[in-house]
Short mmCIF file of N, CA and C in Angstrom, two decimals:
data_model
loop_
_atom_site.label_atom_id
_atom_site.label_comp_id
_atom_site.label_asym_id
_atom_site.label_seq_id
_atom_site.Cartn_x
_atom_site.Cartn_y
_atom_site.Cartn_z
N UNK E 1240 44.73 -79.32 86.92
CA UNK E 1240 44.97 -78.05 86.25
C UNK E 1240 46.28 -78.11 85.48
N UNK E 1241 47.07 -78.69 85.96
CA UNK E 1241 48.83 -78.75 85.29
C UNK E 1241 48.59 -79.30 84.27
N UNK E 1242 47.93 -80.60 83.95
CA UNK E 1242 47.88 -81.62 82.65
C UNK E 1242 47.06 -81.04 81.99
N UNK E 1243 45.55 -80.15 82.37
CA UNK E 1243 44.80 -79.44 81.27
C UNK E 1243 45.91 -78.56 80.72
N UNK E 1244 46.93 -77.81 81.64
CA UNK E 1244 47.82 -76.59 80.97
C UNK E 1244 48.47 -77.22 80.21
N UNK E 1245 48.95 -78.12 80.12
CA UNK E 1245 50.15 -78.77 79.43
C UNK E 1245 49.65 -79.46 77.97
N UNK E 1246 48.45 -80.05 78.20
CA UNK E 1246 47.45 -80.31 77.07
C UNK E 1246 47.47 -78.89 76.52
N UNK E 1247 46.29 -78.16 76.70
CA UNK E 1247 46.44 -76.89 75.86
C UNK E 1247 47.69 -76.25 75.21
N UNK E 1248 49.15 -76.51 76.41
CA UNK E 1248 50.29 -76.14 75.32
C UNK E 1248 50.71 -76.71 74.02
N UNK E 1249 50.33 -77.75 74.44
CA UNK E 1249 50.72 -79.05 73.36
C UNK E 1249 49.89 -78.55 72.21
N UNK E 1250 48.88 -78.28 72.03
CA UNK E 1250 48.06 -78.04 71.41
C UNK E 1250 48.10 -76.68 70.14
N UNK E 1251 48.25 -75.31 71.39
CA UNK E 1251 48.62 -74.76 71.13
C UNK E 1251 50.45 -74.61 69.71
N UNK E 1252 51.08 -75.61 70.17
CA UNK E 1252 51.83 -75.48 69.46
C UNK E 1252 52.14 -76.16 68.02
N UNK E 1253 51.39 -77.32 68.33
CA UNK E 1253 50.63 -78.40 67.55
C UNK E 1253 49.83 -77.49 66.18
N UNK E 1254 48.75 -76.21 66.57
CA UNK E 1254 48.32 -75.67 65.80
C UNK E 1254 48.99 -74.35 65.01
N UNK E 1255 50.48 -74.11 66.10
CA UNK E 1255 51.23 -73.18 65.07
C UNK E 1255 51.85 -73.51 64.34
N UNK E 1256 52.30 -74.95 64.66
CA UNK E 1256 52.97 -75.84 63.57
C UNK E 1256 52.53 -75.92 62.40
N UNK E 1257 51.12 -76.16 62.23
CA UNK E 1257 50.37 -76.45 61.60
C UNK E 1257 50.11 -75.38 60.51
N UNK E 1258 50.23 -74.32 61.25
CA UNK E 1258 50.06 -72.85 60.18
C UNK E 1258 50.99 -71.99 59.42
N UNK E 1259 52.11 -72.15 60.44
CA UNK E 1259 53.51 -72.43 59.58
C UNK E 1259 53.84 -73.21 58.42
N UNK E 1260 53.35 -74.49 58.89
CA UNK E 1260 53.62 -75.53 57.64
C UNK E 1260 52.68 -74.73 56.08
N UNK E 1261 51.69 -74.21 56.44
CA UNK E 1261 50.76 -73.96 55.22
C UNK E 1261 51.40 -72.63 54.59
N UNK E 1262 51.89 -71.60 55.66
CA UNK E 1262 52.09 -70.24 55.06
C UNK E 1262 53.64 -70.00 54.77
N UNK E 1263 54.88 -70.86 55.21
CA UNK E 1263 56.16 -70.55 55.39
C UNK E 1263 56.61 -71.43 54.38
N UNK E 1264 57.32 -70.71 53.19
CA UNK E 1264 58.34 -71.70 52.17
C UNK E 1264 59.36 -72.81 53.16
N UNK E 1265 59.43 -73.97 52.05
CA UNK E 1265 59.60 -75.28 52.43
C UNK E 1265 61.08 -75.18 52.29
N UNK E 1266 61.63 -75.29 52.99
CA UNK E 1266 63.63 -75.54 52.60
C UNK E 1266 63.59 -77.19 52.75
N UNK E 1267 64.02 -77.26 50.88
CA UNK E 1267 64.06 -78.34 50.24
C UNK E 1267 65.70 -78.87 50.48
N UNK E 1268 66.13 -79.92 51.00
CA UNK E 1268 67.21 -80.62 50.63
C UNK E 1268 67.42 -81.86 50.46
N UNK E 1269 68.46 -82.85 49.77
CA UNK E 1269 68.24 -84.11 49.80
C UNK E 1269 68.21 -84.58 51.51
N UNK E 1270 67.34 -85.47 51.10
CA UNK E 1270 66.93 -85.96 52.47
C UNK E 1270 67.36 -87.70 52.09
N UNK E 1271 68.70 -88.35 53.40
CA UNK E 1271 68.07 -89.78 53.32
C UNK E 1271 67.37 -90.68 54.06
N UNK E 1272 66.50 -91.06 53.12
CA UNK E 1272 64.78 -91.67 54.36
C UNK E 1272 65.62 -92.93 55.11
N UNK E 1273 66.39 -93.80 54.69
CA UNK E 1273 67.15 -94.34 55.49
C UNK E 1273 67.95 -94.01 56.67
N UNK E 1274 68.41 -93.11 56.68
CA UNK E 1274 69.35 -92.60 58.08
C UNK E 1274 67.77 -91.55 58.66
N UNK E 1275 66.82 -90.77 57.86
CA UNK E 1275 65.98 -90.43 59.05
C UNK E 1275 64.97 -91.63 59.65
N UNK E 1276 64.85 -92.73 58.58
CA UNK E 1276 64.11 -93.80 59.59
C UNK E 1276 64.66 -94.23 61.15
N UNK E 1277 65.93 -94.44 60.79
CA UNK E 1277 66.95 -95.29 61.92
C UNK E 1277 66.63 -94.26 62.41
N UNK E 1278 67.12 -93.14 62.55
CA UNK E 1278 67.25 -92.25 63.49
C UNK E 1278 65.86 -92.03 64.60
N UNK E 1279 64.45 -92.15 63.63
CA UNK E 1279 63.50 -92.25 64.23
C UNK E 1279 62.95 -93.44 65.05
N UNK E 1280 63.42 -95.07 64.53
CA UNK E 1280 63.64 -95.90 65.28
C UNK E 1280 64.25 -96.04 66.43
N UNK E 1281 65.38 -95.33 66.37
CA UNK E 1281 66.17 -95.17 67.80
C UNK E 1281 65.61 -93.99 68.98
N UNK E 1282 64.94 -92.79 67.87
CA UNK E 1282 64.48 -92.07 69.42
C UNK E 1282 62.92 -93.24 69.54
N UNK E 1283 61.76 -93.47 68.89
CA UNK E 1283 61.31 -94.21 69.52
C UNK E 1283 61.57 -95.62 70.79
N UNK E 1284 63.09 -95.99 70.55
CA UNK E 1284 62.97 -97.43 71.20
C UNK E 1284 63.29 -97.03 72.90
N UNK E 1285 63.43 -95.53 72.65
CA UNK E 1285 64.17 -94.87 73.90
C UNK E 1285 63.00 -94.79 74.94
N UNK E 1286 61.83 -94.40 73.94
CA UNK E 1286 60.29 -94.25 75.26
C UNK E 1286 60.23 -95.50 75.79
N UNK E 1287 59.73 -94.97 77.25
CA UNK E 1287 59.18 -96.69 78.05
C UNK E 1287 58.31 -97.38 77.26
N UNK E 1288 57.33 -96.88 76.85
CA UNK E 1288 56.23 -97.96 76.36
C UNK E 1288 56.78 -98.93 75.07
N UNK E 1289 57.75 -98.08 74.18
CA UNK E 1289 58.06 -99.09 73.46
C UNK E 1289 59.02 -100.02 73.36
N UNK E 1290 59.17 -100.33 75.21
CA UNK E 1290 59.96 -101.16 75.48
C UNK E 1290 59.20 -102.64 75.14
N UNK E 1291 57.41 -102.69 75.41
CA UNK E 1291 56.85 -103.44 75.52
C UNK E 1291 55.99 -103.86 74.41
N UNK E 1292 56.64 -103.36 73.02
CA UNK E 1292 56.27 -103.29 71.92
C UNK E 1292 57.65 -104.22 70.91
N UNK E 1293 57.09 -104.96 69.90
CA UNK E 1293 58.21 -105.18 68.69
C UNK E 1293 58.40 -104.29 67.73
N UNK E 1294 58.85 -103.33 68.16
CA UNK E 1294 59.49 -102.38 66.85
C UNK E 1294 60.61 -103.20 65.99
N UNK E 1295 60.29 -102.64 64.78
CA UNK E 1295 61.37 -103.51 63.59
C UNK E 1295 61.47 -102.21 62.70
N UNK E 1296 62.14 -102.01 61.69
CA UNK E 1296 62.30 -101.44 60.88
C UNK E 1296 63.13 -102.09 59.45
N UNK E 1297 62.39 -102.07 58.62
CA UNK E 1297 62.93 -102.99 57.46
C UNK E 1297 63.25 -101.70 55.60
N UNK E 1298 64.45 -102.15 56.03
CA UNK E 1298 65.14 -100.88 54.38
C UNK E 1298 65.78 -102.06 54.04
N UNK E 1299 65.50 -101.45 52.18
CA UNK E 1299 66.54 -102.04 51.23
C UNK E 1299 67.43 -101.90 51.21
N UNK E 1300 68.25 -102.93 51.04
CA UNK E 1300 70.27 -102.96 51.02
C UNK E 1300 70.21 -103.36 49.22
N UNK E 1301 69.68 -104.08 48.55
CA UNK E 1301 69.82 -104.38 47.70
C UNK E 1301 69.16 -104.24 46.20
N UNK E 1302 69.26 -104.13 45.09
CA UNK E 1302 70.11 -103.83 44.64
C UNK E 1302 71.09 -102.45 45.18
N UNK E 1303 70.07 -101.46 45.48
CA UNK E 1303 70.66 -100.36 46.04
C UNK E 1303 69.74 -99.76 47.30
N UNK E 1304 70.03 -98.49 47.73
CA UNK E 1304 69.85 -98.53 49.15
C UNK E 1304 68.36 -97.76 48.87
N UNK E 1305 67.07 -97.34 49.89
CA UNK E 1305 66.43 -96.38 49.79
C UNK E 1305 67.10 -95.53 48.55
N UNK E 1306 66.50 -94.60 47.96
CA UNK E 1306 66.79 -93.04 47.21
C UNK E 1306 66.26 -92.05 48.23
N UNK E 1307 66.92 -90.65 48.01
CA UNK E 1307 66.72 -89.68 49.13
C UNK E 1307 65.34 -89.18 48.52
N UNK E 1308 64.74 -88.28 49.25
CA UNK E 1308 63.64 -87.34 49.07
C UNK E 1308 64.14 -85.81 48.96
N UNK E 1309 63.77 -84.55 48.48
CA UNK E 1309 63.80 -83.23 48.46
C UNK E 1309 62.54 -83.04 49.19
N UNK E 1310 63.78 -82.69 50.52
CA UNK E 1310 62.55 -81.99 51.58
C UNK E 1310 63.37 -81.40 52.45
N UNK E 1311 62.61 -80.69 54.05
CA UNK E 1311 62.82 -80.84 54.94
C UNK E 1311 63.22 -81.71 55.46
N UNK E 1312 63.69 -81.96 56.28
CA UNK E 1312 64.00 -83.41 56.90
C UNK E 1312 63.69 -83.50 58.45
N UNK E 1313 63.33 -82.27 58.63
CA UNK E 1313 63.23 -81.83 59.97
C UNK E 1313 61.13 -82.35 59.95
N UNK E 1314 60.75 -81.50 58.97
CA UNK E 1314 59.20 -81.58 59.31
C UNK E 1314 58.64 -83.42 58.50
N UNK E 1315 59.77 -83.77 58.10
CA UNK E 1315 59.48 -85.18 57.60
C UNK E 1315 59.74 -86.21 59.07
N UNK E 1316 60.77 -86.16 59.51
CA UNK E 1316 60.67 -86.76 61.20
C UNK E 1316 59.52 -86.30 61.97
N UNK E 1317 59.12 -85.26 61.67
CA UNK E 1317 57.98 -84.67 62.52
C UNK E 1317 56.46 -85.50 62.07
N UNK E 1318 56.27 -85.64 61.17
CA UNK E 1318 55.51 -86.37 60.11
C UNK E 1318 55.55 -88.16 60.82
N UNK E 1319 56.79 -88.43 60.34
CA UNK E 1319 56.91 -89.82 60.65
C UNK E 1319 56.76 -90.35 62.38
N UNK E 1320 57.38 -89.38 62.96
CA UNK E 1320 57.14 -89.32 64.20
C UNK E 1320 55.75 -89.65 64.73
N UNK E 1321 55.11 -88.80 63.80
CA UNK E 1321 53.46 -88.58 65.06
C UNK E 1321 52.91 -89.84 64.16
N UNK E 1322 53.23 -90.69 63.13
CA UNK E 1322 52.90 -92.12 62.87
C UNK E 1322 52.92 -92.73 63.56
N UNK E 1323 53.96 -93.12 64.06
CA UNK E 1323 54.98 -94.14 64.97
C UNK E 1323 54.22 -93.52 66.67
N UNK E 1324 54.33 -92.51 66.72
CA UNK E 1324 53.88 -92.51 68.16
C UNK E 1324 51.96 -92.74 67.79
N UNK E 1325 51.90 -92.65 66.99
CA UNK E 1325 49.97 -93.07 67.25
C UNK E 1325 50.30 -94.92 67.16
N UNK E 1326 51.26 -95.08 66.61
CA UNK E 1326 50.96 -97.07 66.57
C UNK E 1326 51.36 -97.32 67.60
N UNK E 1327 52.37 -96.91 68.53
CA UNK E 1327 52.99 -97.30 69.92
C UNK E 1327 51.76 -96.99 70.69
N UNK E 1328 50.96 -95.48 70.86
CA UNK E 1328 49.81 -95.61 71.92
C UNK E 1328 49.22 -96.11 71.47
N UNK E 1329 48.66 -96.47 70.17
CA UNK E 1329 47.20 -97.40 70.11
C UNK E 1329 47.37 -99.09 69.59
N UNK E 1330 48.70 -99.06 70.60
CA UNK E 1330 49.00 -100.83 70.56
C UNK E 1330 48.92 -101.28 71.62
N UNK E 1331 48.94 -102.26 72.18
CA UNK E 1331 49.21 -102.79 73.42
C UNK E 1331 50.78 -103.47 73.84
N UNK E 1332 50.87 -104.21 74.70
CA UNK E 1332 52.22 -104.36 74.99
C UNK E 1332 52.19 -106.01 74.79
N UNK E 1333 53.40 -106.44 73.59
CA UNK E 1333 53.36 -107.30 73.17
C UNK E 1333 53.00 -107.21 71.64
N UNK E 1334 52.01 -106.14 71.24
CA UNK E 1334 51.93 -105.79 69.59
C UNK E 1334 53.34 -105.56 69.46
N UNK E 1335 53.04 -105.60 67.88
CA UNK E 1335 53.77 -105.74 66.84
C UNK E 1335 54.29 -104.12 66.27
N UNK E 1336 54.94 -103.07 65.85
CA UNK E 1336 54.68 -102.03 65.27
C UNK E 1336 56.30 -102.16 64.05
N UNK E 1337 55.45 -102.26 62.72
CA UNK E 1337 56.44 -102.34 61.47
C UNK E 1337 56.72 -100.98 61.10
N UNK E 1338 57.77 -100.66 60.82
CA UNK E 1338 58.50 -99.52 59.60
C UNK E 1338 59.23 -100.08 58.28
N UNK E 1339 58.32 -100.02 57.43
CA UNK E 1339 59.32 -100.60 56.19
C UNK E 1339 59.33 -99.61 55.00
N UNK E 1340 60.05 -99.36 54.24
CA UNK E 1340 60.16 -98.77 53.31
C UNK E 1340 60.33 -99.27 52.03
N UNK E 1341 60.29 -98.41 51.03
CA UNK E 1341 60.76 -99.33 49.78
C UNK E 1341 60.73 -98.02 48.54
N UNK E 1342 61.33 -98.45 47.39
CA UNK E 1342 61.49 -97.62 46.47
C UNK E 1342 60.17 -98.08 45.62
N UNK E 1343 59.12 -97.48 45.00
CA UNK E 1343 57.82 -98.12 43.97
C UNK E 1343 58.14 -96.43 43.35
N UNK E 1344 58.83 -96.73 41.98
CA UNK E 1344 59.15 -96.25 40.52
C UNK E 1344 59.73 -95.04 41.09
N UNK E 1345 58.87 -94.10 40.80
CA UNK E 1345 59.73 -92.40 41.12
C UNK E 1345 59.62 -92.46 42.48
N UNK E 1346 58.63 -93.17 43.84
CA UNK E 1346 58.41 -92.79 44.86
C UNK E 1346 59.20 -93.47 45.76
N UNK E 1347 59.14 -92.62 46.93
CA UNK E 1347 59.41 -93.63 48.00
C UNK E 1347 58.82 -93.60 49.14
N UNK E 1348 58.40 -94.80 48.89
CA UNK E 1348 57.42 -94.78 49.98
C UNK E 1348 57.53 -95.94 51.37
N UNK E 1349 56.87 -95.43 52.52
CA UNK E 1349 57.22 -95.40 54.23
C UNK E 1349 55.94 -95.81 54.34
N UNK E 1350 55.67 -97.10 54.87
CA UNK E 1350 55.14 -97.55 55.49
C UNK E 1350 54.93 -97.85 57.40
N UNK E 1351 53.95 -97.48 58.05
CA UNK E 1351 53.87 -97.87 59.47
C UNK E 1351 52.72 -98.50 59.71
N UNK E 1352 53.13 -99.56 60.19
CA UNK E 1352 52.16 -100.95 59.95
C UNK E 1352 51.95 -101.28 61.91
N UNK E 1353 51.14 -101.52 62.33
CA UNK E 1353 50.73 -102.07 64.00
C UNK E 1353 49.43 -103.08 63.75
N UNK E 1354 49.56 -103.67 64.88
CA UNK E 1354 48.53 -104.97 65.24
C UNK E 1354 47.59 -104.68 66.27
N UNK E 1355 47.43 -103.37 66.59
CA UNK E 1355 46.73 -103.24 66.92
C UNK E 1355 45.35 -102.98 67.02
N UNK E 1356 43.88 -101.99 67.57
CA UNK E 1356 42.74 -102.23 67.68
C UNK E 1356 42.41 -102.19 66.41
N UNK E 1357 42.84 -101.26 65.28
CA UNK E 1357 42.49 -100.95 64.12
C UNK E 1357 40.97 -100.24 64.09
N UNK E 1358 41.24 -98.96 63.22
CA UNK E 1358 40.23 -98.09 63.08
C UNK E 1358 38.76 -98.33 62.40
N UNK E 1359 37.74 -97.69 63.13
CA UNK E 1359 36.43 -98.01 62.70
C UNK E 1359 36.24 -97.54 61.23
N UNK E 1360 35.49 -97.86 60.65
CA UNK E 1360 34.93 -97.76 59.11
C UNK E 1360 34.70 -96.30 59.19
N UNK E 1361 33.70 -95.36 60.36
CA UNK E 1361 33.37 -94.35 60.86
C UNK E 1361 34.28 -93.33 61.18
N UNK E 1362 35.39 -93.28 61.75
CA UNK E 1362 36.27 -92.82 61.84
C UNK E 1362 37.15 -92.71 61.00
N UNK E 1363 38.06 -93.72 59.46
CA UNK E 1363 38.33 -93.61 58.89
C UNK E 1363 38.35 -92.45 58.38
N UNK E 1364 37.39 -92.15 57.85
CA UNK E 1364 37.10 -90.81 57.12
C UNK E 1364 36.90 -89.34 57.44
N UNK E 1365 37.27 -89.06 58.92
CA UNK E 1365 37.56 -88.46 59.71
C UNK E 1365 38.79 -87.97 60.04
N UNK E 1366 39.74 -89.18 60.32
CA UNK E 1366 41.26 -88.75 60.71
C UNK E 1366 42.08 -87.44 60.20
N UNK E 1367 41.55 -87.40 59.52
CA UNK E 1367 42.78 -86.38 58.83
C UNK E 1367 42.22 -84.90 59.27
N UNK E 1368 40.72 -84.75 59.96
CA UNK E 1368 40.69 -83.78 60.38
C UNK E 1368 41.17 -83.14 61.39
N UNK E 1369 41.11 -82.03 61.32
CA UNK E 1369 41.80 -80.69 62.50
C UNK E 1369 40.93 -81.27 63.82
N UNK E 1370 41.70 -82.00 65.01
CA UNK E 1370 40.80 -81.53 66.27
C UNK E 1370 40.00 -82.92 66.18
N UNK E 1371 39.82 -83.79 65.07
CA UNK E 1371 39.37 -84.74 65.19
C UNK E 1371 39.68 -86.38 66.16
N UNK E 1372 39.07 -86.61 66.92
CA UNK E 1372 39.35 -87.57 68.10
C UNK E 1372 38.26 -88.88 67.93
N UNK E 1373 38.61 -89.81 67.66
CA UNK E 1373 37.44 -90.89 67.26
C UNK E 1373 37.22 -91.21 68.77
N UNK E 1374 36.28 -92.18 68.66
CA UNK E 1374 35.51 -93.16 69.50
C UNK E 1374 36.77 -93.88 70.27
N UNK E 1375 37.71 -94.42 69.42
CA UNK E 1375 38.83 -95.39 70.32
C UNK E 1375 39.90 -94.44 70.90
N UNK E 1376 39.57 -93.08 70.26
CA UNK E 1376 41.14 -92.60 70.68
C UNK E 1376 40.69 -91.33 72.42
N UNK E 1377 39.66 -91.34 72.45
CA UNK E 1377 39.27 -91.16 73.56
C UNK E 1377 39.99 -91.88 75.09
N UNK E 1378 40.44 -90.71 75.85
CA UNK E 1378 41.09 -91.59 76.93
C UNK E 1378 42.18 -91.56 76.45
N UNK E 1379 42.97 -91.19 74.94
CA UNK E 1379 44.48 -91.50 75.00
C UNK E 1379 44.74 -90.40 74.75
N UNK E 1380 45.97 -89.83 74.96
CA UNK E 1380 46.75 -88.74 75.07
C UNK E 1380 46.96 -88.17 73.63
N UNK E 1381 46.48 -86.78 73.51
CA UNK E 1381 46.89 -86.84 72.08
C UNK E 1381 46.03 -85.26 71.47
N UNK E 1382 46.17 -84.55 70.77
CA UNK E 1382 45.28 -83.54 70.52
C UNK E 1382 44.60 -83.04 69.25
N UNK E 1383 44.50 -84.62 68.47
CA UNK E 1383 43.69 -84.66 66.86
C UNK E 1383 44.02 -83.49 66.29
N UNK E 1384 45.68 -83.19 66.39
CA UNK E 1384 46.24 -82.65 64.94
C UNK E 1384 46.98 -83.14 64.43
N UNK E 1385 47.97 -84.44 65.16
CA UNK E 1385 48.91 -85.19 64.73
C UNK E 1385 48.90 -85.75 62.94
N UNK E 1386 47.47 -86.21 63.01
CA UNK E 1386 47.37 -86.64 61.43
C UNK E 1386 47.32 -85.44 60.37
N UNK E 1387 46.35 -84.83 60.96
CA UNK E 1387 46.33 -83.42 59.75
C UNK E 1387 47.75 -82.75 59.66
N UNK E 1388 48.30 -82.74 60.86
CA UNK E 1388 50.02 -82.17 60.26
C UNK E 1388 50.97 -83.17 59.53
N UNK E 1389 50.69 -84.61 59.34
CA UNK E 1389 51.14 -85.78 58.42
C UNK E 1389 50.65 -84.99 57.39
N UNK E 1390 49.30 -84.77 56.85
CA UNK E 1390 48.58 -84.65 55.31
C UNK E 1390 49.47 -83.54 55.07
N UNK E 1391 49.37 -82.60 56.03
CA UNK E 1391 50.02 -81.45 55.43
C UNK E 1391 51.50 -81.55 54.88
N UNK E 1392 51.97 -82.45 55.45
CA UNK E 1392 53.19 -82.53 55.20
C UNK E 1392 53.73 -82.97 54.22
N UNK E 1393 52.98 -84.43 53.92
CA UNK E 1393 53.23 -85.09 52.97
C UNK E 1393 52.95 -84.08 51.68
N UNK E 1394 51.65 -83.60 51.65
CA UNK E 1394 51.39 -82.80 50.29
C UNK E 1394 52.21 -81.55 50.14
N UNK E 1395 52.73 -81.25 51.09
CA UNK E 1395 53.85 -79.69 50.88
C UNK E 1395 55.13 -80.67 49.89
N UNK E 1396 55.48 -81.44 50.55
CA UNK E 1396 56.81 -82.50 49.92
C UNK E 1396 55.73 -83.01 48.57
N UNK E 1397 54.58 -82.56 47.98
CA UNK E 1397 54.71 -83.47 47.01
C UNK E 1397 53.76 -85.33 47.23
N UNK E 1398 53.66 -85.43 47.91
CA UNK E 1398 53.62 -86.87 48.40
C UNK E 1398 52.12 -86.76 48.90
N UNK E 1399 51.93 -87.47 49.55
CA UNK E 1399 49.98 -87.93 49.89
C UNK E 1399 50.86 -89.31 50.97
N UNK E 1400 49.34 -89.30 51.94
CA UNK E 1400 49.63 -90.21 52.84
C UNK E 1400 48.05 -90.70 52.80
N UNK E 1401 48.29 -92.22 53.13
CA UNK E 1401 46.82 -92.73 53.00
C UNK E 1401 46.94 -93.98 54.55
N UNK E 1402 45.37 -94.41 54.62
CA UNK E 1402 45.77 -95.39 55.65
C UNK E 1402 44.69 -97.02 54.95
N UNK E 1403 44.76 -98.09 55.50
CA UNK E 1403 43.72 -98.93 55.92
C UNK E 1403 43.90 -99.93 57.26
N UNK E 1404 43.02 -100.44 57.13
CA UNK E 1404 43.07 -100.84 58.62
C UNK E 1404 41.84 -101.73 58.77
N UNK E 1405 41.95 -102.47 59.80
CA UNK E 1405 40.74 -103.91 60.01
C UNK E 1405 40.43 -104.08 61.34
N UNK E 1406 39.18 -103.86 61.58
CA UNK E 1406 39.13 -103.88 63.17
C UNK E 1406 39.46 -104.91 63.36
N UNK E 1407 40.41 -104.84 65.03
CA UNK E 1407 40.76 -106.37 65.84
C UNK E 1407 41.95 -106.56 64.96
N UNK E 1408 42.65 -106.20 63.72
CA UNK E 1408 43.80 -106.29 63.47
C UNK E 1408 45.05 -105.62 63.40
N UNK E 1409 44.45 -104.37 63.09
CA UNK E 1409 45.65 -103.53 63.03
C UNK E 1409 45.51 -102.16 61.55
N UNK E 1410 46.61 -101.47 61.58
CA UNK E 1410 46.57 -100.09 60.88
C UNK E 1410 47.70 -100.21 60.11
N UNK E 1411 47.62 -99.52 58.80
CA UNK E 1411 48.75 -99.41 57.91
C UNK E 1411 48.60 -98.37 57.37
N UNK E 1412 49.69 -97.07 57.91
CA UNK E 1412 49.71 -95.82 57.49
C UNK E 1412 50.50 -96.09 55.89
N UNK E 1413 50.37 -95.31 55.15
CA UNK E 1413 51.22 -95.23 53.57
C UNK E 1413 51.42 -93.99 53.54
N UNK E 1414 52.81 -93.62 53.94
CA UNK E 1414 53.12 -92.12 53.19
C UNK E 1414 54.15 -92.03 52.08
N UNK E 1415 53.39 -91.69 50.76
CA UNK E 1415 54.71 -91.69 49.47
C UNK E 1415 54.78 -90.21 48.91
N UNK E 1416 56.03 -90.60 48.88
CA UNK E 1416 57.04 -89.09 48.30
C UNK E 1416 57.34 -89.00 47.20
N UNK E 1417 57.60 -88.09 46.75
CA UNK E 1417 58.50 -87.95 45.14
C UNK E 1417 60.07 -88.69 45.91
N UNK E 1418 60.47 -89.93 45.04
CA UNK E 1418 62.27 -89.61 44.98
C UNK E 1418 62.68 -88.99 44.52
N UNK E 1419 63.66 -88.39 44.87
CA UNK E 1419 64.90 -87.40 44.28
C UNK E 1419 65.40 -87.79 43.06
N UNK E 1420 65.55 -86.59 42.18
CA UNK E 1420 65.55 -87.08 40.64
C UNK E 1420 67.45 -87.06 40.72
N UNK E 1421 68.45 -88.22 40.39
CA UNK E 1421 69.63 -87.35 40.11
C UNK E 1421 69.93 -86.53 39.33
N UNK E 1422 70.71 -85.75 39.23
CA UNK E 1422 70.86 -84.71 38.54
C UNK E 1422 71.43 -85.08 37.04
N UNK E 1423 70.79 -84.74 36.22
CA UNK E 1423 71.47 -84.88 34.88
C UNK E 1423 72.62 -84.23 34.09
N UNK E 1424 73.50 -84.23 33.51
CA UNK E 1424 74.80 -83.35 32.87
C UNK E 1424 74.32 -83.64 31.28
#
């Protein structure tokens, strides 16, 4: 009874998040995807399970660093977050789970890459729904809104998130943003 309650809270809050995000103006600020990656690297390396995982995280130093985004920065960790925690549960121990980023023209775009089971052809086209739970994700902890609050997110910021993936190899989330334009005089 405690873990059904605690599920349903999760859930529950999971779906006000969710409605918020659609009906409540966005407080836009420069955001840098570099210091919120690290930052998200470090609360991930803190959970047990991804003790037994290779987390990496790979940003440009050169010529220049990441460019920021105009966003939240709060519902963009939230975003990146429920990435990173779907590649840590649906890896095993000893997978691989990548964060890399990179600047491609106006965007910037965040990659989360794992070696793990990788999603069915069937399911693919599913994920992004409300409440939606595939075939593999059965048995794991979780309440199929995590992705639909990514879509939402990404498209409030502007941005789109896409995935592919190969069974028996692994998943590669793509979420790209507008970069931040500098300001002109």
């Amino acid at each position: 009874i405690e873990a059904q309650t605690l599920r349903l809270s999760r859930l529950a809050s999971d779906l006000r998040k969710l409605a918020e995000l659609e009906t409540r103006p966005l407080e836009c600020e420069p955001v840098s995807m570099g210091e919120l990656l690290e930052e998200l690297l470090a609360t991930a390396r803190e959970r047990p399970e991804a003790g037994s995982r290779r987390l990496t995280l790979t940003l440009p130093q050169a010529p220049w660093p990441l460019p920021e985004v105009d966003g939240d920065g709060d519902l963009l960790f939230l975003a990146l977050h429920n990435l990173l925690d779907n590649a840590c549960k649906f890896t095993r121990a000893g997978d691989t789970v990548e964060v890399r980023a990179y600047e491609d023209g106006a965007s910037v775009v965040v990659e989360v890459a794992d070696t793990g089971p990788g999603i069915s052809e069937e399911d693919i086209a599913h994920v992004w729904e409300e409440l939606y739970r595939g075939e593999s994700a059965r048995g794991v902890p979780g309440s199929g809104l995590g992705l639909a609050l990514v879509r939402a997110v990404a498209e409030r910021h502007g941005g789109q998130v896409n995935l592919r993936s190969r069974a028996g190899q692994g998943t590669v989330f793509t979420l790209r943003l507008p970069a931040r334009q500098p300001a002109t005089h």
